[in-house]
XYZ file of C-alpha atoms in Angstrom:
462
model
C 28.177 12.811 -48.657
C 25.297 11.225 -46.698
C 27.785 9.669 -44.283
C 29.506 13.029 -43.729
C 26.156 14.663 -42.910
C 25.405 11.836 -40.502
C 28.753 12.392 -38.754
C 28.016 16.129 -38.515
C 24.759 15.400 -36.754
C 26.280 12.777 -34.449
C 29.934 13.661 -33.726
C 30.275 10.628 -31.442
C 28.917 8.172 -34.011
C 32.374 7.028 -35.241
C 33.000 5.709 -31.716
C 29.970 3.426 -31.825
C 31.783 0.320 -33.006
C 34.535 0.823 -30.480
C 31.966 1.231 -27.702
C 30.535 -2.201 -28.389
C 33.432 -3.495 -26.311
C 32.579 -3.255 -22.600
C 36.067 -2.230 -21.348
C 36.173 0.692 -23.784
C 32.615 1.722 -22.824
C 33.589 2.044 -19.196
C 36.750 4.063 -19.876
C 35.510 6.383 -22.613
C 32.083 7.084 -21.113
C 33.690 7.819 -17.788
C 35.987 10.396 -19.384
C 33.204 12.091 -21.304
C 30.406 12.026 -18.723
C 31.739 12.034 -15.165
C 30.782 15.383 -13.747
C 29.330 16.885 -10.567
C 25.799 15.734 -9.879
C 24.462 19.258 -10.045
C 25.492 19.672 -13.674
C 24.704 16.185 -14.981
C 21.242 17.163 -16.196
C 22.573 20.120 -18.169
C 25.196 18.005 -19.909
C 22.696 15.360 -20.953
C 20.134 17.911 -22.077
C 22.663 19.344 -24.501
C 23.553 15.930 -25.933
C 20.047 14.795 -26.890
C 19.842 11.064 -27.500
C 23.412 10.722 -28.742
C 24.395 8.486 -25.856
C 21.533 6.078 -26.567
C 22.667 5.911 -30.152
C 26.255 5.355 -29.054
C 25.208 2.379 -26.985
C 23.195 0.930 -29.844
C 19.866 1.523 -28.078
C 17.468 2.745 -30.722
C 13.894 3.596 -29.958
C 11.226 1.220 -31.150
C 7.650 1.884 -32.142
C 6.525 -1.307 -30.454
C 6.172 -1.792 -26.702
C 6.070 -5.550 -26.900
C 9.621 -5.957 -25.664
C 10.781 -9.454 -24.837
C 12.529 -10.217 -21.572
C 15.864 -10.728 -23.365
C 15.579 -7.328 -25.077
C 14.790 -5.614 -21.803
C 17.690 -7.227 -19.971
C 20.026 -6.249 -22.817
C 18.902 -2.629 -22.533
C 19.329 -2.721 -18.763
C 22.847 -4.182 -18.915
C 23.979 -1.680 -21.556
C 22.813 1.364 -19.626
C 24.400 -0.056 -16.472
C 27.728 0.497 -18.253
C 27.256 4.249 -17.745
C 28.349 6.156 -14.636
C 25.716 5.813 -11.928
C 24.709 9.478 -11.951
C 23.943 9.332 -15.697
C 21.865 6.155 -15.729
C 18.512 7.652 -14.617
C 18.478 10.357 -17.262
C 19.359 7.997 -20.083
C 16.812 5.400 -19.078
C 14.128 8.108 -18.945
C 15.141 9.282 -22.425
C 14.951 5.706 -23.649
C 11.463 5.244 -22.143
C 10.173 8.373 -23.836
C 11.667 7.377 -27.183
C 10.398 3.805 -26.971
C 6.869 3.990 -25.609
C 4.893 6.159 -27.971
C 1.643 7.878 -26.933
C -1.686 6.310 -27.817
C -5.039 7.911 -28.567
C -5.756 7.989 -24.823
C -2.484 9.720 -23.969
C 1.036 8.778 -22.805
C 1.759 5.055 -22.642
C 4.480 5.367 -19.985
C 3.957 6.886 -16.537
C 5.762 7.541 -13.299
C 4.300 5.913 -10.189
C 5.306 7.775 -7.046
C 4.454 7.889 -3.364
C 6.280 11.241 -3.226
C 9.147 9.647 -1.340
C 12.718 10.864 -1.879
C 13.297 8.695 -4.973
C 10.045 9.738 -6.603
C 10.816 13.419 -6.088
C 14.222 13.000 -7.726
C 12.720 11.281 -10.762
C 9.945 13.856 -11.151
C 12.552 16.613 -11.034
C 14.586 14.881 -13.725
C 11.499 14.524 -15.912
C 10.808 18.218 -15.534
C 14.389 19.262 -16.287
C 14.511 17.010 -19.346
C 11.235 18.395 -20.668
C 9.585 14.980 -20.422
C 6.703 15.801 -18.088
C 4.586 16.772 -21.078
C 5.077 13.267 -22.494
C 4.061 11.308 -19.416
C 1.691 11.218 -16.449
C 2.413 11.110 -12.723
C 0.384 8.514 -10.803
C 0.094 8.123 -7.041
C -1.926 5.737 -4.870
C -3.668 7.147 -1.796
C -4.325 4.273 0.618
C -6.617 6.448 2.821
C -4.113 6.004 5.657
C -1.187 8.252 4.768
C 0.379 10.618 7.297
C -0.919 14.215 7.361
C 2.633 15.265 6.459
C 2.457 13.103 3.334
C -0.788 14.696 2.186
C 0.787 18.113 2.777
C 3.814 17.129 0.689
C 1.643 15.920 -2.190
C -0.012 19.327 -2.260
C 3.324 21.169 -2.086
C 5.002 18.976 -4.716
C 2.044 19.322 -7.075
C 2.483 23.084 -7.026
C 6.294 22.942 -7.121
C 6.449 20.720 -10.210
C 3.293 22.096 -11.823
C 1.497 18.743 -11.789
C -2.049 20.061 -11.532
C -2.948 18.634 -14.958
C -0.550 15.683 -14.836
C -1.165 14.021 -11.476
C -3.601 11.129 -11.264
C -4.405 9.872 -7.761
C -5.959 6.426 -7.422
C -7.698 5.080 -4.332
C -9.612 1.968 -3.365
C -12.877 1.417 -5.207
C -14.691 2.785 -2.153
C -13.108 6.190 -2.808
C -12.727 7.468 0.755
C -11.573 6.261 4.159
C -15.096 6.482 5.577
C -16.557 4.345 2.803
C -13.635 1.908 2.952
C -14.135 1.356 6.681
C -17.857 0.933 6.159
C -17.115 -1.840 3.657
C -14.166 -3.519 5.419
C -14.051 -2.319 9.019
C -11.643 0.028 10.760
C -8.863 -2.499 11.445
C -8.596 -4.680 8.359
C -4.854 -3.979 8.216
C -4.476 -5.577 11.641
C -6.139 -8.911 10.880
C -5.586 -9.374 7.148
C -2.725 -7.178 5.954
C -2.500 -8.975 2.615
C -6.136 -8.223 1.819
C -5.796 -4.656 3.116
C -2.829 -3.970 0.839
C -4.513 -5.645 -2.099
C -7.528 -3.354 -1.723
C -5.666 -0.118 -0.978
C -2.475 -0.535 -3.036
C -2.358 -3.451 -5.464
C -5.844 -3.165 -6.957
C -5.683 0.645 -7.417
C -2.270 0.250 -9.068
C -3.538 -2.394 -11.482
C -6.638 -0.310 -12.213
C -4.488 2.731 -12.984
C -2.303 0.716 -15.363
C -5.396 -0.472 -17.212
C -7.279 2.847 -17.177
C -4.312 4.800 -18.541
C -3.248 2.226 -21.141
C 0.195 1.942 -19.579
C 2.882 -0.054 -21.373
C 5.746 0.918 -19.074
C 5.927 2.457 -15.609
C 8.666 4.211 -13.690
C 9.323 3.314 -10.055
C 11.688 4.678 -7.402
C 13.012 1.346 -6.139
C 16.719 0.980 -5.381
C 19.003 -2.002 -4.819
C 20.435 -0.510 -1.632
C 16.983 -0.658 -0.014
C 17.630 -4.386 0.403
C 15.166 -7.250 0.643
C 13.724 -8.358 -2.684
C 14.971 -5.084 -4.180
C 18.663 -5.900 -3.841
C 18.863 -7.447 -7.318
C 16.484 -5.271 -9.334
C 17.734 -4.229 -12.789
C 17.290 -0.835 -14.383
C 14.622 -2.293 -16.673
C 12.527 -5.420 -16.188
C 9.362 -7.128 -17.363
C 6.610 -7.449 -14.750
C 5.900 -11.157 -14.369
C 2.191 -10.629 -13.670
C 1.187 -8.693 -16.782
C 4.171 -8.335 -19.122
C 4.426 -4.565 -18.764
C 7.870 -3.009 -18.683
C 8.939 -1.667 -15.314
C 11.746 0.897 -15.185
C 13.833 1.607 -12.084
C 15.984 4.637 -12.948
C 17.591 4.894 -9.502
C 18.285 1.171 -9.101
C 22.010 1.791 -8.605
C 21.779 4.917 -6.461
C 22.247 4.791 -2.701
C 20.371 6.824 -0.121
C 23.192 9.345 0.234
C 23.150 10.131 -3.491
C 19.366 10.562 -3.431
C 19.486 13.023 -0.556
C 22.448 14.845 -2.046
C 20.345 15.449 -5.150
C 17.296 16.589 -3.143
C 19.244 18.999 -0.976
C 21.382 20.215 -3.882
C 18.320 20.987 -5.984
C 16.287 22.369 -3.070
C 13.382 20.000 -3.655
C 10.437 19.756 -1.242
C 10.320 16.574 0.861
C 8.330 14.963 3.660
C 9.022 16.670 6.988
C 8.854 13.276 8.725
C 12.286 12.531 7.276
C 13.658 15.120 9.698
C 11.976 13.295 12.580
C 13.586 9.860 12.273
C 11.465 8.327 9.512
C 13.653 7.048 6.672
C 10.906 5.247 4.743
C 7.292 6.396 4.976
C 4.119 4.462 4.228
C 0.799 4.136 6.046
C 0.298 5.462 9.562
C -0.348 1.944 10.902
C 2.689 0.233 9.437
C 5.376 2.940 9.651
C 7.640 3.688 12.605
C 10.794 5.685 13.142
C 13.892 3.884 11.999
C 16.122 2.866 14.892
C 19.812 3.622 15.143
C 21.786 1.240 12.962
C 18.676 -0.021 11.129
C 18.401 0.040 7.342
C 16.061 2.595 5.813
C 13.089 0.247 5.324
C 13.269 -1.419 8.745
C 10.812 1.132 10.069
C 8.128 -0.421 7.858
C 5.954 -3.359 8.986
C 7.924 -3.913 12.200
C 5.005 -5.772 13.753
C 4.890 -8.108 10.742
C 8.097 -10.120 10.922
C 9.869 -10.731 7.635
C 7.683 -8.393 5.578
C 9.457 -5.847 3.370
C 7.029 -5.147 0.496
C 3.400 -4.070 0.243
C 2.753 -6.181 -2.833
C 2.587 -3.501 -5.524
C 5.865 -4.715 -7.003
C 5.517 -8.441 -6.382
C 4.380 -10.407 -9.421
C 1.193 -12.382 -8.867
C -0.640 -14.790 -11.114
C -4.272 -14.292 -12.039
C -5.269 -17.029 -9.609
C -3.935 -15.170 -6.585
C -5.756 -12.013 -7.691
C -9.009 -13.955 -8.029
C -8.571 -15.461 -4.574
C -8.101 -12.007 -3.062
C -11.087 -10.661 -4.971
C -13.278 -13.482 -3.646
C -12.045 -12.861 -0.118
C -12.654 -9.142 -0.409
C -16.172 -9.771 -1.708
C -16.975 -11.938 1.315
C -15.595 -9.413 3.797
C -17.267 -6.479 2.022
C -20.686 -8.122 2.103
C -20.179 -8.960 5.777
C -19.310 -5.432 6.837
C -22.067 -3.858 4.791
C -24.451 -6.229 6.581
C -22.878 -5.288 9.918
C -23.314 -1.578 9.232
C -27.093 -2.027 9.224
C -27.021 -4.673 11.974
C -25.189 -2.284 14.301
C -27.787 0.412 13.767
C -30.563 -2.064 14.623
C -28.660 -3.113 17.745
C -28.249 0.461 18.954
C -31.966 1.086 18.501
C -32.602 -1.869 20.847
C -30.150 -0.613 23.482
C -27.454 -3.190 22.673
C -23.977 -1.811 23.382
C -21.378 -1.820 20.594
C -17.976 -2.703 22.037
C -14.428 -2.427 20.650
C -11.058 -3.442 22.066
C -10.460 0.118 23.238
C -13.784 0.396 25.092
C -14.154 -3.173 26.379
C -12.619 -2.614 29.803
C -14.636 0.507 30.553
C -17.972 -0.570 29.055
C -18.060 -4.259 29.991
C -15.347 -5.269 32.463
C -15.521 -2.374 34.912
C -19.263 -1.832 34.614
C -21.587 -2.337 37.556
C -23.976 -4.187 35.226
C -23.937 -7.814 34.108
C -23.420 -8.243 30.362
C -24.361 -10.889 27.818
C -21.783 -10.496 25.063
C -21.973 -11.670 21.441
C -18.488 -11.991 19.923
C -18.970 -12.335 16.170
C -17.370 -11.856 12.752
C -19.386 -9.810 10.254
C -18.586 -12.146 7.363
C -19.631 -15.257 9.333
C -22.989 -16.661 8.077
C -23.751 -18.255 11.482
C -23.254 -14.861 13.127
C -25.630 -13.261 10.677
C -28.195 -15.989 11.390
C -27.906 -15.355 15.132
C -28.509 -11.610 14.811
C -32.356 -11.653 14.669
C -32.490 -13.964 17.710
C -30.029 -11.783 19.630
C -32.135 -8.720 18.868
C -35.260 -10.566 19.978
C -33.435 -11.516 23.173
C -32.826 -7.814 23.849
C -36.583 -7.245 23.757
C -37.240 -10.285 25.966
C -34.701 -9.195 28.584
C -36.280 -5.754 28.764
C -39.860 -7.083 28.948
C -39.048 -9.586 31.706
C -36.900 -7.171 33.661
C -33.878 -9.484 33.600
C -31.033 -7.445 35.055
C -28.517 -7.864 32.255
C -27.406 -5.715 29.381
C -26.591 -7.051 25.904
C -23.482 -6.147 23.936
C -21.922 -7.169 20.635
C -18.299 -6.993 19.521
C -16.655 -7.649 16.152
C -14.226 -10.257 17.446
C -12.398 -10.560 14.127
C -11.025 -7.015 14.138
C -11.278 -6.447 17.906
C -9.653 -8.603 20.558
C -10.470 -8.961 24.240
C -7.745 -6.998 26.105
C -4.889 -9.272 27.098
C -5.315 -8.690 30.838
C -8.742 -10.354 30.790
C -8.611 -12.508 27.642
C -7.821 -15.748 29.517
C -11.382 -15.877 30.838
C -12.850 -15.795 27.333
C -12.379 -19.009 25.367
C -13.177 -17.977 21.812
C -12.936 -21.052 19.609
C -15.011 -19.716 16.738
C -17.738 -17.272 15.786
C -20.219 -16.548 17.190
C -19.220 -16.990 20.835
C -21.582 -15.883 23.638
C -20.451 -14.973 27.154
C -22.217 -13.911 30.318
C -20.041 -11.484 32.304
C -21.185 -11.400 35.934
C -20.057 -8.944 38.574
C -18.618 -10.894 41.513
C -17.306 -9.669 44.825
C -13.728 -10.422 43.821
C -14.075 -9.345 40.202
C -16.005 -10.274 37.066
C -16.837 -13.920 36.389
C -17.181 -15.117 32.785
C -19.469 -18.005 31.805
C -19.623 -19.211 28.211
C -23.039 -20.017 26.727
C -23.063 -23.334 24.871
C -26.780 -23.979 24.450
C -29.670 -23.090 22.144
C -29.825 -19.722 20.398
C -33.594 -19.416 20.663
C -34.347 -16.116 22.434
C -36.485 -17.747 25.146
C -33.850 -20.424 25.790
C -31.052 -17.848 26.069
C -33.179 -15.760 28.438
C -33.800 -18.809 30.668
C -30.100 -19.699 30.659
C -29.092 -16.152 31.640
C -31.619 -16.116 34.487
C -30.604 -19.507 35.893
C -26.847 -18.791 35.558
C -27.166 -15.493 37.389
C -29.197 -17.164 40.118
C -26.566 -19.872 40.631
C -23.793 -17.285 40.730
C -25.613 -15.292 43.412
C -25.954 -18.270 45.739
C -23.245 -18.764 48.392
């Protein structure tokens, strides 16, 4: 009698033993589940978790899944038709990772790209949004169109209470640039992405007690993603990472978005296939793969680091590096204010030609790195020199430039031989163009003042 009741509840249960054979799984599941994409959600909603049961994938109260278990789950669900895989893997995640006292233990991470929008829509249609959280990382440097989409999608999916947005520890772009400069991405992309993407992601996973997280990565995106399974164990922390759309291609993703009328980033209609930060994203060229518009100026790079496993040692190294740079730029913030008060010009790459090179004045330029201890030691003497120059009426103006994040423009860089920080240069106005003389002597204010005076005198003689 008990067996008959069990069959009544699960009409497909008698097929379970047959379905343990891979060839039969492919044939029978294809017959039962192949359907137009637009109706796939409705079919699966009506079936509950019967398909998971059919495949022998029972939920477990524990999240401590071993690598072998995870790979077994991934390979079994890969037996299903491609359009059904995402829904079943989401059902499995919800059944497996039970909520804790602090809330859901599985979350969706999304940048609100096409894949993320598809997954969020599936979660909503399956009634799973109430059992999870949606997490996004704001790097401070997203496109205006991306921020607009986040606002639109939040309203569309009703995520006002579900969405958690994580940022760098500094909290805002202004505070981040105060701590690390305006062009960190240009000189140390690895550190920039650690601070704006990797660290916020890891902090979110810890804060929210996450045991498993959903991503939108796909095999057809290429690079290191070409072999990703539906389910995997993150090598850096042992958490389960779920890739529901691993076996979907771009055409299937966009067919779903257009068919369901979902909101999406307007930049996709302007030649951008993959969208990240404003500095590292370009339009995708004709014939290029969808992610070739990312990091074009950084040859060979295809990932930001959020999904690349790192050991604790590499994290510690990046944390130490970030601490050094942060302390340097916080020092420089105050040092720059002191310099301005003394009439010292602050120069960047963009303003160098106008302020220094084309000026009618002679300049004594300090090229420094904020994190450099020797540069910090020079600062009081350089400021004292500014006072000395003014008191003695020496006809030269002082300037300082962060030479780590700002480079001398290429057209004039050959005259500046920067071999380390700090480097000091006297830029003299000659009849046939500026003449650059590097200072190699003492950094005592009186000695620098004497050197400037004598060098200008020599340059003025025929």
